[in-house]
Amino acid sequence: MKTKKLLRQVFHIVVDVTFWCCIAAVAYIVGQVFLFASFRIPSDSMQPGLVGGDYALVWKPTLGARLFDIFGAIEGKKVAVYRLPGLRKTRRNDVLVFHFPYPHRGDSIGMHMLKYYVKRCVALPGDTFRIDDGIYRVNGVTDTLGIYHRQVELSGLADSSFQREIFRCFPFDSAYRWNLKQFGPLYVPGRGSEVAIDARNIVLYRNLIAYETGGKIEVRDGQAYLDGDLLHVYTFTHDYYFMAGDWVFDSRDSRYWGLVPDDLIVGKATVIWRSVDRQTGKFRRERFLKKIK
């Protein structure tokens, strides 16, 4: 009898532990999907605000959590993404975490599930972005974009002080010749934006159009074609953003690979919840709970 009673008690303990473990697992998954996510910062491209070894927390309700087929995305398929309503929309100077959009050597957009970037959004859908002698500007906007004093430092550097592969920028085309100090103007399309397309500016938007349509873009006889049909005007179905690293001298960002579509954005980075020195492995407690601005 004592043995049976003991077995019954053990059974109830196992059931209780299993139940609460399942509850904890479900709560964690729900939290990861709808509420928060943590990302380790691997480099110093966002210094001084973020440095390598920081762990940034994304609070998803700010911009709205995303729902999509994660298994299809892991397999490299293009998946439909639904974003829940957020507390607000993306603003200029928000620090955002997003899937790296150009995993295939820059010739197409895809959702790289295992590679995330964190950069500052400096241009929104509908903006016309440019860099004038190293200074970031948006037509009609007087606010400072990004870390201004770093841009001033960039402006003062001689062009010859940069390696060619660092100085030259998107779209790496002889018709534009954009670089770190002179870039644009580049119109950033949004959902519903109609953009006239020709043989010259198709190089700016071909990846975006191919991403939205899955079609083949060609240029023949001085004209652009989508799946064999002449393309004069295109109406975009996604919002796009220009992302820039705060360390403007050498940050792989939209200056090199172009715009980021809305469904690749995970959310706004809000706080450094912990930080570890990459050299010593020690905690940098002075950075714990530091707000990301």
PDB file of C-alpha atoms in Angstrom:
ATOM      1  CA  MET A   1       0.000   0.000   0.000  1.00  0.00           C
ATOM      2  CA  LYS A   2       2.776   2.384   0.876  1.00  0.00           C
ATOM      3  CA  THR A   3       4.460   1.636  -2.452  1.00  0.00           C
ATOM      4  CA  LYS A   4       1.256   2.340  -4.388  1.00  0.00           C
ATOM      5  CA  LYS A   5       0.747   5.585  -2.506  1.00  0.00           C
ATOM      6  CA  LEU A   6       4.317   6.636  -3.215  1.00  0.00           C
ATOM      7  CA  LEU A   7       3.942   5.812  -6.916  1.00  0.00           C
ATOM      8  CA  ARG A   8       0.694   7.777  -7.021  1.00  0.00           C
ATOM      9  CA  GLN A   9       2.410  10.800  -5.451  1.00  0.00           C
ATOM     10  CA  VAL A  10       5.319  10.550  -7.901  1.00  0.00           C
ATOM     11  CA  PHE A  11       2.849  10.289 -10.780  1.00  0.00           C
ATOM     12  CA  HIS A  12       1.011  13.438  -9.660  1.00  0.00           C
ATOM     13  CA  ILE A  13       4.317  15.299  -9.239  1.00  0.00           C
ATOM     14  CA  VAL A  14       5.415  14.281 -12.751  1.00  0.00           C
ATOM     15  CA  VAL A  15       2.057  15.362 -14.188  1.00  0.00           C
ATOM     16  CA  ASP A  16       2.208  18.709 -12.365  1.00  0.00           C
ATOM     17  CA  VAL A  17       5.801  19.366 -13.439  1.00  0.00           C
ATOM     18  CA  THR A  18       5.003  18.415 -17.038  1.00  0.00           C
ATOM     19  CA  PHE A  19       1.920  20.623 -17.017  1.00  0.00           C
ATOM     20  CA  TRP A  20       3.748  23.660 -15.706  1.00  0.00           C
ATOM     21  CA  CYS A  21       6.680  23.071 -18.053  1.00  0.00           C
ATOM     22  CA  CYS A  22       4.234  23.029 -20.958  1.00  0.00           C
ATOM     23  CA  ILE A  23       2.597  26.210 -19.686  1.00  0.00           C
ATOM     24  CA  ALA A  24       6.010  27.877 -19.371  1.00  0.00           C
ATOM     25  CA  ALA A  25       7.013  26.739 -22.881  1.00  0.00           C
ATOM     26  CA  VAL A  26       3.771  28.024 -24.400  1.00  0.00           C
ATOM     27  CA  ALA A  27       4.107  31.330 -22.525  1.00  0.00           C
ATOM     28  CA  TYR A  28       7.676  31.710 -23.780  1.00  0.00           C
ATOM     29  CA  ILE A  29       6.685  30.984 -27.392  1.00  0.00           C
ATOM     30  CA  VAL A  30       3.732  33.372 -27.196  1.00  0.00           C
ATOM     31  CA  GLY A  31       6.022  36.002 -25.674  1.00  0.00           C
ATOM     32  CA  GLN A  32       8.589  35.515 -28.447  1.00  0.00           C
ATOM     33  CA  VAL A  33       5.942  35.814 -31.170  1.00  0.00           C
ATOM     34  CA  PHE A  34       3.862  38.664 -29.798  1.00  0.00           C
ATOM     35  CA  LEU A  35       5.854  40.560 -27.174  1.00  0.00           C
ATOM     36  CA  PHE A  36       9.645  40.506 -27.202  1.00  0.00           C
ATOM     37  CA  ALA A  37      12.826  39.210 -28.801  1.00  0.00           C
ATOM     38  CA  SER A  38      16.498  39.520 -27.907  1.00  0.00           C
ATOM     39  CA  PHE A  39      19.345  40.066 -30.369  1.00  0.00           C
ATOM     40  CA  ARG A  40      23.087  40.057 -29.793  1.00  0.00           C
ATOM     41  CA  ILE A  41      24.938  42.933 -31.464  1.00  0.00           C
ATOM     42  CA  PRO A  42      27.913  41.374 -33.307  1.00  0.00           C
ATOM     43  CA  SER A  43      29.740  44.495 -34.515  1.00  0.00           C
ATOM     44  CA  ASP A  44      30.381  48.172 -33.793  1.00  0.00           C
ATOM     45  CA  SER A  45      28.498  49.546 -36.814  1.00  0.00           C
ATOM     46  CA  MET A  46      26.016  51.269 -34.470  1.00  0.00           C
ATOM     47  CA  GLN A  47      28.482  52.722 -31.991  1.00  0.00           C
ATOM     48  CA  PRO A  48      28.416  54.595 -29.711  1.00  0.00           C
ATOM     49  CA  GLY A  49      24.785  53.710 -28.921  1.00  0.00           C
ATOM     50  CA  LEU A  50      25.239  49.994 -29.512  1.00  0.00           C
ATOM     51  CA  VAL A  51      28.531  48.108 -29.460  1.00  0.00           C
ATOM     52  CA  GLY A  52      29.525  44.532 -30.093  1.00  0.00           C
ATOM     53  CA  GLY A  53      28.466  42.288 -27.234  1.00  0.00           C
ATOM     54  CA  ASP A  54      25.340  44.251 -26.340  1.00  0.00           C
ATOM     55  CA  TYR A  55      22.035  42.369 -26.202  1.00  0.00           C
ATOM     56  CA  ALA A  56      19.183  44.490 -27.536  1.00  0.00           C
ATOM     57  CA  LEU A  57      15.556  43.870 -26.609  1.00  0.00           C
ATOM     58  CA  VAL A  58      12.855  44.422 -29.215  1.00  0.00           C
ATOM     59  CA  TRP A  59       9.417  45.188 -27.745  1.00  0.00           C
ATOM     60  CA  LYS A  60       7.167  43.979 -30.572  1.00  0.00           C
ATOM     61  CA  PRO A  61       3.892  45.740 -29.662  1.00  0.00           C
ATOM     62  CA  THR A  62       5.492  49.097 -30.538  1.00  0.00           C
ATOM     63  CA  LEU A  63       5.358  48.458 -34.305  1.00  0.00           C
ATOM     64  CA  GLY A  64       3.210  45.334 -34.208  1.00  0.00           C
ATOM     65  CA  ALA A  65       4.200  41.664 -34.072  1.00  0.00           C
ATOM     66  CA  ARG A  66       4.416  39.644 -37.302  1.00  0.00           C
ATOM     67  CA  LEU A  67       2.674  36.366 -38.141  1.00  0.00           C
ATOM     68  CA  PHE A  68       4.087  34.173 -40.928  1.00  0.00           C
ATOM     69  CA  ASP A  69       5.032  30.610 -41.832  1.00  0.00           C
ATOM     70  CA  ILE A  70       8.352  30.349 -40.011  1.00  0.00           C
ATOM     71  CA  PHE A  71       9.091  26.871 -41.392  1.00  0.00           C
ATOM     72  CA  GLY A  72       8.584  28.026 -44.964  1.00  0.00           C
ATOM     73  CA  ALA A  73      10.805  31.043 -44.306  1.00  0.00           C
ATOM     74  CA  ILE A  74      13.549  28.783 -42.904  1.00  0.00           C
ATOM     75  CA  GLU A  75      13.350  26.733 -46.115  1.00  0.00           C
ATOM     76  CA  GLY A  76      13.946  29.926 -48.098  1.00  0.00           C
ATOM     77  CA  LYS A  77      10.424  30.266 -49.464  1.00  0.00           C
ATOM     78  CA  LYS A  78       8.751  33.641 -49.895  1.00  0.00           C
ATOM     79  CA  VAL A  79       6.050  33.742 -47.239  1.00  0.00           C
ATOM     80  CA  ALA A  80       3.128  36.065 -46.654  1.00  0.00           C
ATOM     81  CA  VAL A  81       3.646  38.246 -43.589  1.00  0.00           C
ATOM     82  CA  TYR A  82       0.782  39.719 -41.575  1.00  0.00           C
ATOM     83  CA  ARG A  83       1.646  42.450 -39.077  1.00  0.00           C
ATOM     84  CA  LEU A  84      -0.638  43.037 -36.127  1.00  0.00           C
ATOM     85  CA  PRO A  85      -1.604  46.644 -35.368  1.00  0.00           C
ATOM     86  CA  GLY A  86       1.152  48.376 -33.389  1.00  0.00           C
ATOM     87  CA  LEU A  87       1.160  51.191 -30.888  1.00  0.00           C
ATOM     88  CA  ARG A  88       2.626  53.486 -33.523  1.00  0.00           C
ATOM     89  CA  LYS A  89       4.259  53.570 -36.944  1.00  0.00           C
ATOM     90  CA  THR A  90       7.981  53.609 -37.678  1.00  0.00           C
ATOM     91  CA  ARG A  91       9.609  57.013 -37.272  1.00  0.00           C
ATOM     92  CA  ARG A  92      12.802  58.501 -38.631  1.00  0.00           C
ATOM     93  CA  ASN A  93      15.736  57.764 -36.317  1.00  0.00           C
ATOM     94  CA  ASP A  94      14.128  54.617 -34.881  1.00  0.00           C
ATOM     95  CA  VAL A  95      16.728  51.882 -34.310  1.00  0.00           C
ATOM     96  CA  LEU A  96      15.265  48.796 -35.966  1.00  0.00           C
ATOM     97  CA  VAL A  97      16.098  45.092 -36.070  1.00  0.00           C
ATOM     98  CA  PHE A  98      15.369  43.375 -39.387  1.00  0.00           C
ATOM     99  CA  HIS A  99      16.215  40.292 -41.387  1.00  0.00           C
ATOM    100  CA  PHE A 100      19.145  40.932 -43.698  1.00  0.00           C
ATOM    101  CA  PRO A 101      17.264  41.470 -46.979  1.00  0.00           C
ATOM    102  CA  TYR A 102      19.896  40.541 -49.573  1.00  0.00           C
ATOM    103  CA  PRO A 103      21.260  37.059 -48.779  1.00  0.00           C
ATOM    104  CA  HIS A 104      21.883  36.226 -52.443  1.00  0.00           C
ATOM    105  CA  ARG A 105      24.828  38.545 -53.115  1.00  0.00           C
ATOM    106  CA  GLY A 106      22.585  41.594 -53.494  1.00  0.00           C
ATOM    107  CA  ASP A 107      20.783  40.448 -56.642  1.00  0.00           C
ATOM    108  CA  SER A 108      17.435  39.679 -54.968  1.00  0.00           C
ATOM    109  CA  ILE A 109      15.530  40.243 -51.727  1.00  0.00           C
ATOM    110  CA  GLY A 110      14.794  37.380 -49.352  1.00  0.00           C
ATOM    111  CA  MET A 111      14.069  36.743 -45.671  1.00  0.00           C
ATOM    112  CA  HIS A 112      17.314  35.480 -44.146  1.00  0.00           C
ATOM    113  CA  MET A 113      15.910  33.877 -40.990  1.00  0.00           C
ATOM    114  CA  LEU A 114      19.253  33.373 -39.262  1.00  0.00           C
ATOM    115  CA  LYS A 115      20.860  36.727 -40.051  1.00  0.00           C
ATOM    116  CA  TYR A 116      19.630  39.936 -38.453  1.00  0.00           C
ATOM    117  CA  TYR A 117      20.860  43.508 -38.784  1.00  0.00           C
ATOM    118  CA  VAL A 118      20.264  46.459 -36.501  1.00  0.00           C
ATOM    119  CA  LYS A 119      20.399  49.927 -38.071  1.00  0.00           C
ATOM    120  CA  ARG A 120      18.809  53.340 -37.772  1.00  0.00           C
ATOM    121  CA  CYS A 121      15.906  54.215 -40.049  1.00  0.00           C
ATOM    122  CA  VAL A 122      16.728  57.549 -41.712  1.00  0.00           C
ATOM    123  CA  ALA A 123      14.085  57.626 -44.453  1.00  0.00           C
ATOM    124  CA  LEU A 124      10.442  56.523 -44.539  1.00  0.00           C
ATOM    125  CA  PRO A 125       8.062  55.558 -47.352  1.00  0.00           C
ATOM    126  CA  GLY A 126       7.415  58.622 -49.494  1.00  0.00           C
ATOM    127  CA  ASP A 127      10.683  60.324 -48.523  1.00  0.00           C
ATOM    128  CA  THR A 128      13.328  61.385 -51.008  1.00  0.00           C
ATOM    129  CA  PHE A 129      16.669  60.666 -49.385  1.00  0.00           C
ATOM    130  CA  ARG A 130      20.078  62.025 -50.306  1.00  0.00           C
ATOM    131  CA  ILE A 131      23.552  62.490 -48.873  1.00  0.00           C
ATOM    132  CA  ASP A 132      25.086  65.928 -49.449  1.00  0.00           C
ATOM    133  CA  ASP A 133      28.814  65.958 -48.756  1.00  0.00           C
ATOM    134  CA  GLY A 134      28.369  63.253 -46.124  1.00  0.00           C
ATOM    135  CA  ILE A 135      25.262  64.767 -44.451  1.00  0.00           C
ATOM    136  CA  TYR A 136      22.000  62.798 -44.490  1.00  0.00           C
ATOM    137  CA  ARG A 137      18.984  64.720 -45.735  1.00  0.00           C
ATOM    138  CA  VAL A 138      15.340  64.127 -46.637  1.00  0.00           C
ATOM    139  CA  ASN A 139      13.538  66.626 -48.853  1.00  0.00           C
ATOM    140  CA  GLY A 140      11.271  68.864 -46.770  1.00  0.00           C
ATOM    141  CA  VAL A 141      12.613  67.567 -43.427  1.00  0.00           C
ATOM    142  CA  THR A 142      14.773  69.734 -41.178  1.00  0.00           C
ATOM    143  CA  ASP A 143      15.302  67.184 -38.396  1.00  0.00           C
ATOM    144  CA  THR A 144      18.767  65.706 -37.884  1.00  0.00           C
ATOM    145  CA  LEU A 145      18.970  62.196 -39.322  1.00  0.00           C
ATOM    146  CA  GLY A 146      21.282  59.741 -37.620  1.00  0.00           C
ATOM    147  CA  ILE A 147      24.398  60.811 -35.720  1.00  0.00           C
ATOM    148  CA  TYR A 148      25.129  64.245 -37.151  1.00  0.00           C
ATOM    149  CA  HIS A 149      28.632  64.795 -35.756  1.00  0.00           C
ATOM    150  CA  ARG A 150      29.779  61.518 -37.340  1.00  0.00           C
ATOM    151  CA  GLN A 151      28.457  62.716 -40.686  1.00  0.00           C
ATOM    152  CA  VAL A 152      30.374  65.985 -40.268  1.00  0.00           C
ATOM    153  CA  GLU A 153      33.536  63.956 -39.619  1.00  0.00           C
ATOM    154  CA  LEU A 154      32.825  61.934 -42.757  1.00  0.00           C
ATOM    155  CA  SER A 155      32.390  65.148 -44.728  1.00  0.00           C
ATOM    156  CA  GLY A 156      35.856  66.306 -43.677  1.00  0.00           C
ATOM    157  CA  LEU A 157      37.642  63.175 -44.870  1.00  0.00           C
ATOM    158  CA  ALA A 158      39.282  63.109 -48.284  1.00  0.00           C
ATOM    159  CA  ASP A 159      37.683  60.793 -50.822  1.00  0.00           C
ATOM    160  CA  SER A 160      41.052  59.143 -51.341  1.00  0.00           C
ATOM    161  CA  SER A 161      41.156  58.042 -47.682  1.00  0.00           C
ATOM    162  CA  PHE A 162      38.566  55.322 -48.411  1.00  0.00           C
ATOM    163  CA  GLN A 163      39.103  52.051 -50.191  1.00  0.00           C
ATOM    164  CA  ARG A 164      37.205  51.979 -53.471  1.00  0.00           C
ATOM    165  CA  GLU A 165      34.933  49.101 -52.418  1.00  0.00           C
ATOM    166  CA  ILE A 166      33.920  51.068 -49.302  1.00  0.00           C
ATOM    167  CA  PHE A 167      33.539  54.466 -50.966  1.00  0.00           C
ATOM    168  CA  ARG A 168      31.322  53.349 -53.864  1.00  0.00           C
ATOM    169  CA  CYS A 169      27.637  52.784 -53.085  1.00  0.00           C
ATOM    170  CA  PHE A 170      24.376  51.370 -54.389  1.00  0.00           C
ATOM    171  CA  PRO A 171      23.384  50.919 -57.178  1.00  0.00           C
ATOM    172  CA  PHE A 172      27.011  50.511 -58.353  1.00  0.00           C
ATOM    173  CA  ASP A 173      26.022  51.735 -61.795  1.00  0.00           C
ATOM    174  CA  SER A 174      27.908  54.107 -64.081  1.00  0.00           C
ATOM    175  CA  ALA A 175      24.729  56.143 -64.611  1.00  0.00           C
ATOM    176  CA  TYR A 176      24.691  57.132 -60.930  1.00  0.00           C
ATOM    177  CA  ARG A 177      28.196  56.926 -59.424  1.00  0.00           C
ATOM    178  CA  TRP A 178      26.841  57.378 -55.888  1.00  0.00           C
ATOM    179  CA  ASN A 179      29.237  57.175 -52.968  1.00  0.00           C
ATOM    180  CA  LEU A 180      29.501  57.678 -49.197  1.00  0.00           C
ATOM    181  CA  LYS A 181      29.550  61.462 -49.506  1.00  0.00           C
ATOM    182  CA  GLN A 182      27.298  62.072 -52.515  1.00  0.00           C
ATOM    183  CA  PHE A 183      24.263  59.828 -52.729  1.00  0.00           C
ATOM    184  CA  GLY A 184      20.850  60.188 -54.314  1.00  0.00           C
ATOM    185  CA  PRO A 185      18.347  61.658 -54.543  1.00  0.00           C
ATOM    186  CA  LEU A 186      16.576  58.324 -54.041  1.00  0.00           C
ATOM    187  CA  TYR A 187      12.791  58.181 -53.770  1.00  0.00           C
ATOM    188  CA  VAL A 188      11.713  55.657 -51.101  1.00  0.00           C
ATOM    189  CA  PRO A 189       8.443  54.075 -52.289  1.00  0.00           C
ATOM    190  CA  GLY A 190       5.547  53.132 -50.060  1.00  0.00           C
ATOM    191  CA  ARG A 191       2.434  51.031 -50.454  1.00  0.00           C
ATOM    192  CA  GLY A 192       0.435  52.569 -53.301  1.00  0.00           C
ATOM    193  CA  SER A 193       3.303  54.702 -54.638  1.00  0.00           C
ATOM    194  CA  GLU A 194       3.332  54.981 -58.417  1.00  0.00           C
ATOM    195  CA  VAL A 195       6.811  55.349 -59.865  1.00  0.00           C
ATOM    196  CA  ALA A 196       7.627  55.935 -63.524  1.00  0.00           C
ATOM    197  CA  ILE A 197      10.081  53.278 -64.668  1.00  0.00           C
ATOM    198  CA  ASP A 198      12.646  53.618 -67.414  1.00  0.00           C
ATOM    199  CA  ALA A 199      15.885  51.953 -68.460  1.00  0.00           C
ATOM    200  CA  ARG A 200      17.891  54.216 -66.133  1.00  0.00           C
ATOM    201  CA  ASN A 201      16.010  54.050 -62.831  1.00  0.00           C
ATOM    202  CA  ILE A 202      15.081  50.368 -63.105  1.00  0.00           C
ATOM    203  CA  VAL A 203      18.448  49.626 -61.468  1.00  0.00           C
ATOM    204  CA  LEU A 204      17.164  51.388 -58.325  1.00  0.00           C
ATOM    205  CA  TYR A 205      13.903  49.444 -58.095  1.00  0.00           C
ATOM    206  CA  ARG A 206      14.393  46.142 -59.924  1.00  0.00           C
ATOM    207  CA  ASN A 207      14.986  44.127 -56.732  1.00  0.00           C
ATOM    208  CA  LEU A 208      11.908  45.633 -55.092  1.00  0.00           C
ATOM    209  CA  ILE A 209       9.683  44.928 -58.091  1.00  0.00           C
ATOM    210  CA  ALA A 210      11.021  41.390 -58.439  1.00  0.00           C
ATOM    211  CA  TYR A 211      10.421  40.827 -54.710  1.00  0.00           C
ATOM    212  CA  GLU A 212       6.804  41.952 -54.952  1.00  0.00           C
ATOM    213  CA  THR A 213       5.901  40.238 -58.220  1.00  0.00           C
ATOM    214  CA  GLY A 214       8.264  37.274 -58.415  1.00  0.00           C
ATOM    215  CA  GLY A 215       8.723  38.332 -62.035  1.00  0.00           C
ATOM    216  CA  LYS A 216      11.730  38.671 -64.304  1.00  0.00           C
ATOM    217  CA  ILE A 217      13.077  42.167 -64.973  1.00  0.00           C
ATOM    218  CA  GLU A 218      14.865  42.857 -68.253  1.00  0.00           C
ATOM    219  CA  VAL A 219      16.187  45.917 -70.056  1.00  0.00           C
ATOM    220  CA  ARG A 220      16.118  45.791 -73.864  1.00  0.00           C
ATOM    221  CA  ASP A 221      16.514  48.509 -76.446  1.00  0.00           C
ATOM    222  CA  GLY A 222      16.506  51.211 -73.790  1.00  0.00           C
ATOM    223  CA  GLN A 223      13.264  50.053 -72.137  1.00  0.00           C
ATOM    224  CA  ALA A 224      12.365  48.026 -69.038  1.00  0.00           C
ATOM    225  CA  TYR A 225      10.249  44.859 -69.161  1.00  0.00           C
ATOM    226  CA  LEU A 226       8.509  42.791 -66.478  1.00  0.00           C
ATOM    227  CA  ASP A 227       7.889  39.198 -67.572  1.00  0.00           C
ATOM    228  CA  GLY A 228       8.149  40.341 -71.173  1.00  0.00           C
ATOM    229  CA  ASP A 229       5.656  43.220 -70.807  1.00  0.00           C
ATOM    230  CA  LEU A 230       6.801  46.799 -71.279  1.00  0.00           C
ATOM    231  CA  LEU A 231       7.012  48.540 -67.896  1.00  0.00           C
ATOM    232  CA  HIS A 232       6.269  52.279 -67.853  1.00  0.00           C
ATOM    233  CA  VAL A 233       4.814  52.708 -64.354  1.00  0.00           C
ATOM    234  CA  TYR A 234       4.862  50.464 -61.325  1.00  0.00           C
ATOM    235  CA  THR A 235       2.637  50.689 -58.232  1.00  0.00           C
ATOM    236  CA  PHE A 236       4.357  49.318 -55.128  1.00  0.00           C
ATOM    237  CA  THR A 237       2.559  47.038 -52.664  1.00  0.00           C
ATOM    238  CA  HIS A 238       5.021  47.302 -49.743  1.00  0.00           C
ATOM    239  CA  ASP A 239       6.477  50.085 -47.639  1.00  0.00           C
ATOM    240  CA  TYR A 240      10.264  50.511 -47.825  1.00  0.00           C
ATOM    241  CA  TYR A 241      12.846  52.079 -45.524  1.00  0.00           C
ATOM    242  CA  PHE A 242      16.405  53.395 -45.789  1.00  0.00           C
ATOM    243  CA  MET A 243      18.559  51.987 -42.973  1.00  0.00           C
ATOM    244  CA  ALA A 244      21.938  53.431 -41.950  1.00  0.00           C
ATOM    245  CA  GLY A 245      24.538  52.499 -39.376  1.00  0.00           C
ATOM    246  CA  ASP A 246      25.618  55.188 -36.895  1.00  0.00           C
ATOM    247  CA  TRP A 247      29.293  54.404 -37.588  1.00  0.00           C
ATOM    248  CA  VAL A 248      28.990  56.082 -40.977  1.00  0.00           C
ATOM    249  CA  PHE A 249      32.588  55.454 -42.067  1.00  0.00           C
ATOM    250  CA  ASP A 250      32.150  51.720 -42.572  1.00  0.00           C
ATOM    251  CA  SER A 251      28.686  50.265 -41.997  1.00  0.00           C
ATOM    252  CA  ARG A 252      27.099  47.817 -44.408  1.00  0.00           C
ATOM    253  CA  ASP A 253      23.656  49.341 -44.754  1.00  0.00           C
ATOM    254  CA  SER A 254      21.197  50.715 -47.321  1.00  0.00           C
ATOM    255  CA  ARG A 255      23.963  52.802 -48.839  1.00  0.00           C
ATOM    256  CA  TYR A 256      25.361  49.537 -50.189  1.00  0.00           C
ATOM    257  CA  TRP A 257      22.449  47.187 -50.765  1.00  0.00           C
ATOM    258  CA  GLY A 258      19.341  49.376 -51.058  1.00  0.00           C
ATOM    259  CA  LEU A 259      15.988  49.569 -49.298  1.00  0.00           C
ATOM    260  CA  VAL A 260      14.381  47.264 -46.730  1.00  0.00           C
ATOM    261  CA  PRO A 261      10.774  46.060 -47.188  1.00  0.00           C
ATOM    262  CA  ASP A 262       8.344  46.381 -44.294  1.00  0.00           C
ATOM    263  CA  ASP A 263       7.735  42.663 -43.742  1.00  0.00           C
ATOM    264  CA  LEU A 264      11.416  42.014 -42.966  1.00  0.00           C
ATOM    265  CA  ILE A 265      11.386  44.404 -39.999  1.00  0.00           C
ATOM    266  CA  VAL A 266      11.207  42.609 -36.641  1.00  0.00           C
ATOM    267  CA  GLY A 267      10.680  45.723 -34.568  1.00  0.00           C
ATOM    268  CA  LYS A 268      12.163  48.666 -32.707  1.00  0.00           C
ATOM    269  CA  ALA A 269      15.129  48.034 -30.415  1.00  0.00           C
ATOM    270  CA  THR A 270      14.267  49.612 -27.072  1.00  0.00           C
ATOM    271  CA  VAL A 271      16.841  48.723 -24.417  1.00  0.00           C
ATOM    272  CA  ILE A 272      20.176  46.969 -23.854  1.00  0.00           C
ATOM    273  CA  TRP A 273      19.170  44.322 -21.336  1.00  0.00           C
ATOM    274  CA  ARG A 274      22.700  42.993 -20.888  1.00  0.00           C
ATOM    275  CA  SER A 275      26.174  43.480 -22.348  1.00  0.00           C
ATOM    276  CA  VAL A 276      29.234  41.242 -22.473  1.00  0.00           C
ATOM    277  CA  ASP A 277      32.770  42.335 -23.358  1.00  0.00           C
ATOM    278  CA  ARG A 278      33.759  40.252 -26.387  1.00  0.00           C
ATOM    279  CA  GLN A 279      37.423  40.194 -25.385  1.00  0.00           C
ATOM    280  CA  THR A 280      37.181  39.308 -21.691  1.00  0.00           C
ATOM    281  CA  GLY A 281      33.721  37.725 -21.470  1.00  0.00           C
ATOM    282  CA  LYS A 282      32.905  39.958 -18.500  1.00  0.00           C
ATOM    283  CA  PHE A 283      29.594  41.702 -18.017  1.00  0.00           C
ATOM    284  CA  ARG A 284      29.561  45.435 -18.749  1.00  0.00           C
ATOM    285  CA  ARG A 285      27.062  46.250 -16.040  1.00  0.00           C
ATOM    286  CA  GLU A 286      27.188  49.987 -16.776  1.00  0.00           C
ATOM    287  CA  ARG A 287      25.389  49.194 -20.043  1.00  0.00           C
ATOM    288  CA  PHE A 288      22.630  47.072 -18.472  1.00  0.00           C
ATOM    289  CA  LEU A 289      19.119  48.503 -19.020  1.00  0.00           C
ATOM    290  CA  LYS A 290      20.503  51.368 -21.077  1.00  0.00           C
ATOM    291  CA  LYS A 291      17.819  52.892 -23.283  1.00  0.00           C
ATOM    292  CA  ILE A 292      18.530  52.763 -27.012  1.00  0.00           C
ATOM    293  CA  LYS A 293      18.131  56.192 -28.598  1.00  0.00           C
TER     294      LYS A 293
END
